[in-house]
XYZ file of C-alpha atoms in Angstrom:
731
model
C -90.038 13.864 37.639
C -89.016 15.983 40.656
C -85.932 14.880 42.537
C -86.479 14.294 46.180
C -84.255 15.878 48.855
C -82.900 12.384 49.562
C -81.886 11.981 45.907
C -80.207 15.391 45.847
C -78.295 14.495 48.983
C -77.085 11.249 47.414
C -75.909 13.090 44.308
C -74.061 15.646 46.421
C -72.431 12.926 48.507
C -71.402 11.014 45.388
C -69.918 14.210 43.890
C -67.889 14.827 47.023
C -66.715 11.212 47.049
C -65.714 11.565 43.370
C -63.807 14.751 44.156
C -62.008 13.100 47.071
C -61.237 10.060 44.896
C -59.673 12.262 42.227
C -57.613 13.998 44.907
C -56.601 10.732 46.544
C -55.514 8.873 43.398
C -51.773 8.511 42.691
C -52.368 9.366 39.017
C -51.864 13.061 38.124
C -55.103 14.584 36.795
C -55.612 18.050 35.280
C -58.898 19.753 34.328
C -58.593 22.025 31.286
C -60.911 24.855 30.205
C -62.358 24.005 26.788
C -63.480 27.612 26.293
C -59.852 28.801 26.401
C -58.130 28.597 22.994
C -54.976 27.392 24.748
C -56.888 24.980 27.014
C -55.548 26.490 30.234
C -55.551 24.339 33.394
C -58.205 25.233 35.987
C -57.759 22.402 38.480
C -55.175 19.777 39.385
C -55.199 16.976 41.896
C -52.699 16.324 44.673
C -50.780 13.759 42.588
C -50.131 16.394 39.917
C -48.872 18.786 42.589
C -46.655 16.086 44.057
C -45.153 15.212 40.665
C -44.715 18.709 39.231
C -44.634 20.918 42.315
C -47.463 23.042 40.846
C -50.437 23.773 43.125
C -53.949 24.822 42.111
C -53.022 28.483 42.543
C -49.981 27.993 40.267
C -51.840 26.504 37.325
C -54.055 29.455 36.499
C -53.301 29.932 32.806
C -51.006 26.844 32.666
C -51.048 25.428 29.126
C -50.510 21.711 29.436
C -51.126 20.648 25.841
C -48.649 22.994 24.145
C -45.000 22.083 23.480
C -42.713 23.496 26.113
C -40.367 24.850 23.436
C -43.023 27.361 22.444
C -42.499 29.208 25.733
C -46.172 28.897 26.690
C -46.087 26.396 29.549
C -46.652 29.252 31.991
C -49.123 31.427 30.166
C -49.067 35.185 30.118
C -51.268 36.397 27.286
C -49.486 39.618 26.416
C -45.844 38.563 26.192
C -46.630 35.582 23.974
C -49.466 37.097 21.945
C -47.229 37.302 18.857
C -46.461 33.567 18.961
C -48.523 30.905 17.265
C -48.554 27.847 19.503
C -48.780 24.576 17.572
C -49.918 21.323 19.069
C -49.000 18.053 17.398
C -51.285 17.576 14.374
C -52.820 14.344 15.675
C -53.646 15.932 19.029
C -55.023 19.092 17.403
C -57.342 17.103 15.136
C -58.744 15.104 18.078
C -59.388 18.236 20.154
C -61.199 19.918 17.294
C -63.416 16.887 16.851
C -64.104 16.545 20.575
C -62.722 13.011 20.623
C -60.574 11.381 23.323
C -56.909 11.106 22.424
C -53.463 10.495 23.879
C -50.042 11.916 23.194
C -46.543 11.948 24.687
C -45.634 15.465 25.840
C -43.137 17.081 28.219
C -44.566 18.796 31.303
C -42.483 21.468 32.954
C -42.004 21.131 36.693
C -41.896 24.089 39.071
C -38.065 23.936 39.057
C -37.961 24.171 35.263
C -37.090 20.524 34.602
C -39.139 18.444 32.196
C -41.274 15.433 33.000
C -42.126 13.274 30.014
C -45.667 11.913 30.268
C -48.262 10.226 28.203
C -51.241 12.581 28.440
C -54.636 10.929 27.917
C -57.268 13.655 27.212
C -61.058 13.094 27.365
C -63.897 15.588 26.753
C -66.257 16.587 29.622
C -69.696 18.294 29.289
C -71.493 20.276 32.001
C -74.725 18.458 31.171
C -75.222 15.121 29.560
C -75.307 15.500 25.780
C -74.273 19.139 25.986
C -71.272 20.887 24.466
C -67.738 20.161 25.711
C -66.964 22.578 28.516
C -63.782 20.979 29.877
C -61.122 18.420 29.078
C -59.763 16.071 31.677
C -56.121 15.066 31.203
C -54.653 12.033 32.951
C -50.814 11.852 33.065
C -48.692 8.691 32.975
C -45.090 9.261 34.059
C -42.724 7.866 31.391
C -39.470 8.857 33.098
C -38.382 5.331 33.998
C -39.423 3.967 30.623
C -37.650 6.724 28.713
C -34.550 6.352 30.881
C -34.492 2.630 30.138
C -35.055 3.237 26.436
C -32.377 5.917 26.387
C -29.960 3.539 28.114
C -30.798 0.827 25.595
C -30.365 3.245 22.689
C -27.042 4.423 24.112
C -25.878 0.821 24.534
C -26.926 -0.043 20.975
C -25.219 3.086 19.636
C -22.053 2.264 21.593
C -22.080 -1.310 20.266
C -22.529 -0.040 16.723
C -19.626 2.353 17.170
C -17.466 -0.462 18.503
C -18.458 -2.719 15.623
C -17.640 0.038 13.118
C -14.327 0.663 14.860
C -13.416 -3.039 14.827
C -14.451 -3.339 11.188
C -12.334 -0.310 10.305
C -9.313 -1.709 12.163
C -9.792 -5.042 10.373
C -9.912 -3.282 6.983
C -6.777 -1.326 7.850
C -5.016 -4.556 8.823
C -6.034 -6.169 5.539
C -4.653 -3.235 3.557
C -1.399 -3.269 5.497
C -0.869 -6.971 4.789
C 0.108 -6.054 1.229
C 3.385 -4.224 1.846
C 3.933 -3.741 -1.891
C 0.671 -1.849 -2.456
C 1.764 1.697 -3.370
C -1.677 3.086 -2.456
C -2.246 1.373 0.888
C -1.954 4.519 3.016
C -4.160 6.481 0.635
C -6.846 3.809 0.912
C -6.546 3.785 4.717
C -6.983 7.575 4.742
C -10.113 7.065 2.631
C -11.452 4.531 5.152
C -10.916 7.024 7.980
C -12.692 9.766 6.015
C -15.591 7.456 5.302
C -15.793 6.146 8.870
C -14.909 8.644 11.581
C -13.297 11.893 10.394
C -13.859 14.544 7.767
C -10.343 14.413 6.316
C -7.173 12.339 6.847
C -3.666 12.115 5.403
C -0.372 10.335 6.089
C 2.999 12.089 6.108
C 6.244 10.164 6.509
C 9.341 11.582 8.180
C 12.367 10.587 6.090
C 14.764 13.412 6.857
C 11.743 15.701 6.444
C 8.010 15.348 5.936
C 6.475 14.139 2.709
C 2.975 13.013 1.763
C 2.751 9.251 1.368
C 0.348 6.964 -0.463
C 1.968 3.710 0.619
C 4.735 2.151 2.768
C 7.507 3.058 0.325
C 10.676 1.024 0.948
C 12.765 3.570 -1.012
C 12.149 6.837 0.886
C 15.231 8.638 -0.344
C 14.355 8.160 -3.984
C 11.614 10.810 -3.975
C 11.885 14.363 -5.178
C 12.985 16.734 -2.473
C 10.630 19.535 -3.508
C 7.846 18.271 -1.235
C 10.007 17.786 1.818
C 10.205 19.830 4.968
C 13.349 20.388 6.975
C 12.770 21.453 10.554
C 15.374 24.160 11.119
C 14.200 26.478 13.885
C 15.769 29.837 14.803
C 17.977 29.899 17.868
C 16.003 30.458 21.058
C 12.650 29.640 19.423
C 10.147 27.592 21.386
C 10.070 24.133 19.923
C 7.104 23.475 17.709
C 4.681 20.928 19.257
C 4.578 18.943 16.021
C 8.377 18.830 16.051
C 8.161 17.472 19.590
C 5.843 14.754 18.275
C 8.353 13.903 15.526
C 11.155 13.826 18.103
C 9.186 11.365 20.232
C 8.790 13.816 23.126
C 4.974 13.845 22.861
C 2.979 10.662 22.378
C -0.467 12.212 22.432
C -2.549 13.876 19.679
C -1.722 17.536 19.096
C -4.110 20.136 17.691
C -2.758 22.472 15.000
C -4.615 25.401 13.426
C -3.453 25.524 9.813
C -4.803 29.046 9.284
C -2.616 30.801 11.860
C 0.981 31.892 11.367
C 3.576 29.309 12.376
C 7.285 29.565 12.957
C 9.062 29.474 9.577
C 10.767 26.156 8.982
C 8.695 24.338 11.595
C 6.675 21.193 10.858
C 3.466 23.109 11.626
C 4.341 25.670 8.950
C 5.012 22.840 6.489
C 1.702 21.174 7.339
C -0.128 24.479 6.902
C 1.311 24.740 3.382
C 0.966 21.114 2.287
C -1.519 19.268 4.515
C -5.143 19.351 5.543
C -8.293 20.264 3.620
C -7.542 23.138 1.294
C -8.858 26.569 2.401
C -11.485 28.280 0.275
C -12.715 31.867 0.048
C -16.074 32.523 1.765
C -19.112 33.256 -0.376
C -19.876 37.003 -0.723
C -23.166 38.860 -1.156
C -23.798 41.722 -3.610
C -22.099 44.183 -1.245
C -18.994 42.026 -0.890
C -19.862 40.868 2.637
C -19.065 37.291 3.589
C -22.178 35.149 3.808
C -20.474 32.417 5.801
C -17.250 31.827 7.649
C -14.303 30.052 5.971
C -14.059 26.369 6.906
C -12.356 25.406 10.142
C -8.819 24.191 9.361
C -7.883 22.927 12.781
C -6.388 19.463 12.468
C -5.281 16.801 14.916
C -1.776 15.368 14.510
C -0.994 11.856 15.769
C 2.461 10.242 15.785
C 3.092 7.152 13.657
C 5.429 5.314 15.999
C 7.671 2.397 15.151
C 9.645 0.279 17.573
C 12.132 3.016 18.377
C 11.406 6.033 16.220
C 8.505 8.161 15.036
C 8.064 7.217 11.381
C 5.644 9.989 10.442
C 2.344 11.695 11.179
C -1.332 10.894 10.778
C -3.144 14.194 10.287
C -6.949 14.268 10.589
C -9.713 16.843 10.778
C -12.906 15.966 12.692
C -16.158 16.214 10.818
C -17.431 19.766 10.983
C -14.117 21.028 12.375
C -13.735 21.742 16.055
C -10.216 20.384 16.489
C -9.281 17.893 19.193
C -12.409 18.561 21.276
C -14.644 17.370 18.421
C -13.195 13.855 18.538
C -14.815 11.308 20.814
C -12.637 9.146 23.028
C -13.479 6.063 20.956
C -12.481 7.884 17.753
C -9.147 8.910 19.243
C -8.554 5.294 20.265
C -9.214 4.056 16.715
C -6.924 6.706 15.212
C -4.138 5.837 17.659
C -4.492 2.126 16.830
C -4.346 2.868 13.096
C -1.269 5.076 13.523
C 0.430 2.423 15.640
C -0.246 -0.355 13.135
C 0.968 1.775 10.254
C 4.119 2.562 12.256
C 4.841 -1.117 12.853
C 4.351 -1.900 9.163
C 6.661 0.951 8.166
C 9.250 -0.401 10.593
C 8.926 -3.858 9.048
C 9.240 -2.442 5.532
C 12.424 -0.590 6.479
C 13.885 -3.647 8.218
C 12.918 -5.860 5.303
C 14.485 -3.406 2.871
C 17.718 -3.208 4.855
C 17.974 -7.001 4.927
C 17.229 -7.140 1.235
C 19.908 -4.568 0.406
C 22.444 -6.430 2.513
C 21.658 -9.802 0.924
C 21.540 -8.288 -2.550
C 24.881 -6.550 -2.033
C 26.401 -9.844 -0.905
C 24.920 -11.700 -3.807
C 25.719 -9.198 -6.531
C 29.265 -8.787 -5.243
C 29.781 -12.514 -5.565
C 28.178 -13.057 -8.955
C 30.794 -12.519 -11.680
C 30.489 -10.212 -14.626
C 29.787 -11.947 -17.904
C 33.240 -13.260 -18.705
C 35.022 -12.862 -22.013
C 36.503 -16.340 -22.538
C 39.187 -16.928 -25.112
C 38.015 -19.423 -27.706
C 34.464 -19.932 -26.355
C 31.169 -18.062 -26.722
C 29.725 -17.695 -23.168
C 26.439 -16.112 -22.066
C 25.223 -15.897 -18.450
C 21.917 -14.933 -16.879
C 20.670 -14.578 -13.333
C 17.283 -13.364 -12.061
C 15.933 -13.863 -8.518
C 12.233 -14.458 -8.126
C 10.584 -11.054 -7.514
C 8.479 -12.577 -4.724
C 11.699 -13.196 -2.792
C 12.765 -9.550 -2.533
C 15.346 -9.897 -5.336
C 17.470 -12.184 -3.158
C 18.093 -15.800 -4.058
C 20.453 -18.674 -3.485
C 21.201 -19.524 -7.129
C 24.674 -18.695 -8.407
C 27.125 -19.322 -11.184
C 30.800 -18.700 -11.900
C 32.909 -18.624 -15.074
C 36.686 -18.720 -14.565
C 39.486 -18.298 -17.097
C 41.861 -20.526 -15.158
C 44.543 -20.473 -17.854
C 44.826 -19.819 -21.559
C 43.450 -23.263 -22.368
C 41.307 -24.093 -19.291
C 37.945 -22.560 -18.391
C 35.952 -23.424 -15.273
C 32.133 -23.227 -15.191
C 30.121 -23.703 -11.993
C 26.381 -23.409 -11.373
C 24.666 -24.091 -8.053
C 21.690 -23.561 -5.812
C 21.746 -22.807 -2.078
C 18.495 -23.456 -0.215
C 16.757 -20.251 0.895
C 16.139 -16.639 -0.149
C 17.679 -14.531 2.604
C 20.927 -13.116 3.956
C 21.969 -16.506 5.304
C 21.496 -18.105 1.894
C 23.488 -15.332 0.221
C 26.261 -15.687 2.785
C 26.369 -19.479 2.356
C 26.494 -19.006 -1.404
C 29.434 -16.615 -1.032
C 31.349 -19.019 1.160
C 30.748 -21.910 -1.206
C 31.721 -19.890 -4.276
C 34.984 -18.768 -2.665
C 35.894 -22.317 -1.625
C 35.198 -23.778 -5.078
C 37.163 -20.988 -6.759
C 40.184 -21.549 -4.500
C 40.333 -25.314 -4.993
C 39.603 -25.127 -8.712
C 42.764 -23.125 -9.336
C 44.774 -25.916 -7.658
C 43.447 -28.700 -9.880
C 41.287 -28.705 -12.989
C 39.680 -32.115 -12.325
C 36.134 -31.517 -10.961
C 35.756 -34.707 -8.849
C 38.792 -34.133 -6.583
C 37.820 -30.471 -6.216
C 34.399 -31.454 -4.845
C 36.041 -34.003 -2.528
C 38.061 -31.222 -0.922
C 34.996 -28.959 -0.763
C 33.063 -31.721 1.063
C 35.818 -32.099 3.641
C 36.038 -28.368 4.327
C 32.268 -27.810 4.557
C 31.893 -30.561 7.166
C 34.218 -28.638 9.469
C 32.694 -25.232 8.674
C 29.133 -26.377 9.401
C 27.561 -24.183 6.720
C 23.872 -23.980 7.778
C 22.370 -24.346 4.292
C 22.512 -27.329 1.976
C 23.473 -26.745 -1.652
C 23.728 -28.452 -5.014
C 26.089 -27.649 -7.882
C 27.652 -28.768 -11.154
C 31.378 -28.145 -11.480
C 32.961 -28.461 -14.921
C 36.153 -27.576 -16.726
C 36.634 -27.069 -20.457
C 40.147 -27.808 -21.707
C 41.395 -26.807 -25.150
C 43.630 -29.073 -27.180
C 44.696 -29.142 -30.855
C 41.739 -31.462 -31.486
C 39.182 -29.122 -29.889
C 37.572 -28.755 -26.488
C 37.062 -31.434 -23.822
C 34.443 -31.094 -21.081
C 34.965 -32.696 -17.633
C 32.245 -32.420 -14.990
C 31.003 -33.684 -11.631
C 27.543 -33.188 -10.098
C 26.672 -32.738 -6.436
C 22.915 -33.273 -6.267
C 22.257 -30.886 -9.159
C 20.181 -31.289 -12.324
C 22.154 -32.519 -15.359
C 23.448 -30.004 -17.864
C 22.416 -30.368 -21.511
C 24.628 -30.961 -24.521
C 22.974 -29.702 -27.724
C 24.587 -31.016 -30.917
C 23.073 -30.588 -34.377
C 19.521 -30.407 -32.995
C 19.938 -33.410 -30.688
C 19.919 -32.979 -26.905
C 21.818 -35.188 -24.447
C 21.534 -34.959 -20.678
C 24.969 -34.929 -19.045
C 23.777 -37.049 -16.137
C 27.008 -38.831 -15.316
C 29.260 -38.284 -12.292
C 26.318 -37.815 -9.933
C 26.570 -37.594 -6.167
C 25.041 -36.265 -2.962
C 24.549 -32.613 -2.086
C 27.754 -30.739 -1.494
C 29.099 -31.338 2.012
C 27.423 -34.759 2.196
C 29.745 -36.675 -0.130
C 31.029 -40.011 1.070
C 34.080 -41.469 -0.615
C 35.503 -40.215 -3.892
C 33.373 -38.127 -6.242
C 33.546 -39.247 -9.904
C 34.366 -37.153 -12.966
C 32.841 -37.651 -16.415
C 34.262 -36.332 -19.694
C 32.757 -35.417 -23.073
C 34.562 -34.357 -26.231
C 32.997 -31.270 -27.770
C 32.750 -30.444 -31.463
C 32.465 -27.072 -33.226
C 28.912 -25.774 -32.863
C 28.208 -27.803 -29.689
C 26.290 -26.013 -26.944
C 26.352 -26.824 -23.222
C 23.448 -25.431 -21.156
C 23.833 -25.138 -17.368
C 20.719 -24.128 -15.384
C 19.048 -24.174 -11.992
C 15.662 -25.715 -11.257
C 13.842 -22.358 -11.395
C 14.027 -22.532 -15.195
C 11.931 -25.677 -15.432
C 10.155 -26.294 -12.125
C 6.457 -25.323 -11.823
C 3.668 -26.185 -9.405
C 1.484 -27.541 -12.184
C 4.002 -30.035 -13.590
C 6.604 -32.500 -12.446
C 10.352 -32.055 -12.658
C 10.693 -34.744 -15.323
C 8.128 -32.986 -17.483
C 10.042 -29.736 -17.095
C 13.286 -31.408 -18.140
C 11.597 -32.852 -21.222
C 10.260 -29.443 -22.209
C 13.696 -27.869 -21.752
C 15.141 -30.544 -24.037
C 12.521 -29.894 -26.727
C 13.092 -26.134 -26.621
C 16.885 -26.515 -26.700
C 16.678 -28.863 -29.676
C 14.596 -26.344 -31.636
C 16.874 -23.339 -31.068
C 18.044 -21.751 -34.310
C 20.446 -19.136 -32.907
C 24.132 -19.421 -33.726
C 25.464 -17.554 -30.695
C 25.331 -18.236 -26.959
C 23.346 -15.070 -26.127
C 20.737 -15.802 -28.789
C 20.388 -19.375 -27.531
C 20.029 -18.194 -23.952
C 17.439 -15.562 -24.835
C 15.370 -18.079 -26.777
C 15.409 -20.463 -23.821
C 14.310 -17.673 -21.476
C 11.545 -16.464 -23.787
C 10.086 -19.983 -23.954
C 10.641 -21.114 -20.362
C 11.217 -18.217 -17.966
C 8.298 -15.847 -18.545
C 6.472 -16.938 -15.368
C 9.135 -18.319 -13.091
C 8.317 -19.369 -9.540
C 11.899 -19.506 -8.254
C 15.324 -18.002 -8.874
C 16.816 -18.689 -12.297
C 20.477 -18.957 -13.260
C 21.576 -20.022 -16.744
C 24.996 -20.363 -18.367
C 25.262 -21.132 -22.083
C 28.654 -22.155 -23.498
C 29.031 -22.625 -27.263
C 32.055 -23.915 -29.134
C 32.455 -21.596 -32.131
C 31.964 -23.087 -35.583
C 34.051 -21.732 -38.492
C 30.918 -21.852 -40.630
C 29.174 -19.280 -38.390
C 30.652 -16.323 -40.253
C 29.496 -17.676 -43.620
C 25.987 -18.697 -42.529
C 24.418 -16.156 -40.230
C 20.903 -17.241 -39.375
C 18.303 -14.887 -37.959
C 17.743 -15.904 -34.365
C 14.939 -14.515 -32.198
C 16.217 -10.951 -32.224
C 15.690 -10.100 -28.603
C 18.093 -10.123 -25.681
C 17.688 -9.072 -22.083
C 20.012 -8.329 -19.167
C 19.220 -7.526 -15.529
C 21.904 -5.199 -14.193
C 22.568 -3.914 -10.679
C 22.325 -0.158 -10.160
C 26.061 0.456 -10.053
C 28.703 2.050 -12.278
C 30.095 -1.305 -13.431
C 26.806 -1.996 -15.228
C 27.554 0.756 -17.765
C 30.599 -1.033 -19.178
C 28.779 -4.356 -19.080
C 25.902 -2.860 -21.097
C 28.312 -1.448 -23.684
C 30.022 -4.816 -24.003
C 26.629 -6.552 -24.391
C 25.565 -4.212 -27.200
C 28.815 -4.619 -29.127
C 28.649 -8.427 -28.941
C 24.976 -8.429 -29.924
C 25.573 -6.214 -32.954
C 28.369 -8.542 -34.033
C 26.151 -11.627 -33.592
C 23.249 -10.060 -35.502
C 25.371 -8.463 -38.201
C 24.220 -4.915 -37.376
C 26.549 -2.166 -38.563
C 27.470 1.041 -36.675
C 27.836 -0.769 -33.355
C 29.797 2.244 -32.076
C 26.687 4.465 -32.226
C 24.611 1.838 -30.394
C 27.377 1.461 -27.827
C 27.380 5.210 -27.142
C 23.572 5.391 -26.882
C 23.285 2.452 -24.491
C 26.123 3.869 -22.404
C 24.219 7.133 -21.884
C 20.862 5.455 -21.189
C 22.254 2.986 -18.647
C 24.350 5.733 -17.024
C 21.207 7.828 -16.540
C 19.396 4.849 -15.027
C 22.277 4.176 -12.628
C 22.800 7.820 -11.630
C 19.213 9.068 -11.468
C 17.098 5.931 -11.030
C 16.973 3.247 -8.397
C 16.412 -0.477 -8.200
C 17.646 -2.894 -10.835
C 18.255 -1.756 -14.396
C 16.837 -3.881 -17.208
C 18.460 -3.683 -20.645
C 16.668 -5.164 -23.665
C 17.828 -5.187 -27.291
C 15.630 -5.818 -30.352
C 16.540 -6.273 -33.996
C 13.729 -4.372 -35.764
C 14.921 -5.269 -39.279
C 16.012 -1.697 -40.031
C 18.127 -1.078 -36.951
C 18.607 -1.773 -33.276
C 16.058 -0.827 -30.637
C 17.440 -0.310 -27.123
C 15.190 -0.288 -24.048
C 16.420 0.613 -20.558
C 14.041 0.339 -17.606
C 14.488 1.474 -13.989
C 12.209 2.102 -11.000
C 12.249 5.921 -11.051
C 9.028 7.131 -12.741
C 10.446 10.619 -13.418
C 11.022 11.186 -17.161
C 14.464 11.829 -18.669
C 15.183 15.486 -19.430
C 17.298 16.952 -22.214
C 19.452 19.802 -20.843
C 22.100 22.187 -22.141
C 24.664 20.731 -19.781
C 25.717 21.834 -16.323
C 27.291 25.312 -16.238
C 30.722 25.284 -14.688
C 31.162 21.519 -14.685
C 31.334 18.528 -16.987
C 28.245 16.476 -17.876
C 24.583 16.961 -18.585
C 24.808 16.318 -22.340
C 23.782 12.646 -22.279
C 20.300 12.943 -23.752
C 21.596 15.362 -26.400
C 23.954 12.605 -27.541
C 21.096 10.093 -27.579
C 18.938 12.562 -29.498
C 21.686 13.074 -32.072
C 22.311 9.381 -32.727
C 18.804 7.904 -32.501
C 15.089 8.393 -32.369
C 14.104 8.079 -28.726
C 11.218 8.351 -26.296
C 9.989 7.066 -22.968
C 6.879 5.658 -21.284
C 5.683 4.716 -17.841
C 6.139 1.062 -16.958
C 4.709 -1.075 -14.190
C 7.810 -0.618 -12.059
C 8.870 2.911 -13.054
C 9.796 4.126 -16.554
C 11.189 2.691 -19.768
C 13.419 4.767 -22.079
C 13.814 3.513 -25.644
C 16.080 4.485 -28.524
C 16.190 3.206 -32.108
C 19.573 3.336 -33.812
C 19.490 2.972 -37.611
C 22.739 2.030 -39.327
C 24.180 4.873 -41.404
C 21.204 7.107 -40.628
C 20.870 10.204 -38.484
C 17.397 10.531 -36.924
C 14.772 12.864 -38.313
C 13.471 13.558 -34.775
C 9.939 12.944 -35.919
C 7.800 11.208 -33.350
C 7.069 7.711 -34.616
C 5.213 6.540 -31.492
C 7.829 3.860 -31.028
C 6.857 3.582 -27.380
C 3.624 1.912 -28.463
C 5.395 -0.943 -30.227
């Protein structure tokens, strides 16, 4: 069929209309040459020019469907002939098959900026059913969509960072709640390494820097070999880290640990002891470095307390880069962590100072174990460890005259400095009045009258008693002010001394009564505070009954043995302070009928010189009670072990004695984990031979304990040690 001129005119008009429509549309359209391997653009519409700035004359050789990063957006065949342009695999497969497809690609504008578009490509043939001669690409601008998505992604990322930061701060707070955890700071450093930095460490400033794993309340007990002392030469510019320690800078400071620092400065100390350890770079066969050594620039933040800088938090950003590599949010988290650690360290120091003050008051007021003429007396005191070794329980044993002995035991409410002070006041008042009269009731009357005027802020209970010797024996007189009754143990029978009761001390109305009991040889009187028997899982009456059963079953024939058996059965898991006084009237039959008691005794001693003589006295009396010969050797050994604990350890000293059947085992425990060392003495001065003496007189060893170290020695009567290791520390 032959087309008429009218038909040809209609086709031409329609073609022109189509061309004008493509030019007039607001959608960018590009015509690509299918014969060109790179599909170069041969025509663009006005919308494309408006969006990209590229006109028809500018697109000759323009490669729309190649990634911009390949450098082929503006084609020049020769310069880029060596490159192999790669389209996305999905797009390449569709073009090879002549099928329509779409893909998100960047289009470079005339000013070099990128316009992200979704490019929809369709094949075009010159004749219907013929081969593909061109591709038409329609562009959809995704700028607004991508901007919105990017903003959403940024908001989500910021929220995630904030959530991680809050979670990290919460974890840090949880760790810092346990002030006694010796690894709290190490675990916090691990959290920081896991969360936001590549490396982190804490260093406390206690007269010099030292690495720290936890908020140690005993800073001066550490070895000095890891400390730094900031002594700078005259005229030297002050080290920036020293300025941080001095509180002159409150912002993070960057320090390069690989450069030379002023000798004696904190930066020099950090370079030697802090940060990720340097390593040698890998070398090739010719000895040439294959990579650079790791970046050792660190960021130093002050750990500030209420008034002073307590130490440093040292961190290295991931990948190095120093201060600039840390984001603002990361710096904020690190500053919050350092501030919280500083406040906790402040609290630990304040708590420790209060504890030392209260403990000093309390220990100064508690008497040494008294040697009483004609009576066997044993005393024990142990504050509950949960109350920072400070309690309100107390006792007193007074040799008022040759034939009169006073015994007092009491309990002041509270576990702090105020309780210790109230206990000291009360003890002094009772002591003063007791020397005026030996009748307990009138003494407590006078104490009541004085306390009302003094307005002592803490209430207290006590038992006041006097033991008076006569030709017929000993007589016990007592009066109670709101305190639990003492126990009289006689021939396996237990009687509660519950007479002469009254209100708490200071609240007495009228005259306080006095009760009396005649004691026989072998009688035992047990004074105690409620910490010995009171538990959350049982009533007070039940605790009293159990104490009575245990006291009735005691087989020991000496006050210390009786006391130790009571403690072993009742005081292993105490929930409060415990004070116990055991008074036994000697029996002439004791020498003829020694009975094996539970051969274990324990003393808690303060870390002071007076404890050495007390320990020697305790060993001598124990050897006498147990019938162990060569008490002088045991006395010398325990003297050296306790002296070492007092001089070189810290915290309380625990002395335990065991009868092993073939000798005496002595154990001395203190809070210093460093082992004892045998030396050849100190040249030029006296001392240093202590462990040589112990080694000569006993088999000895040591082991780590939960609170520090335990040193043991076994003394065998009439036997010099073979010095062979018997693994006694595993007993």
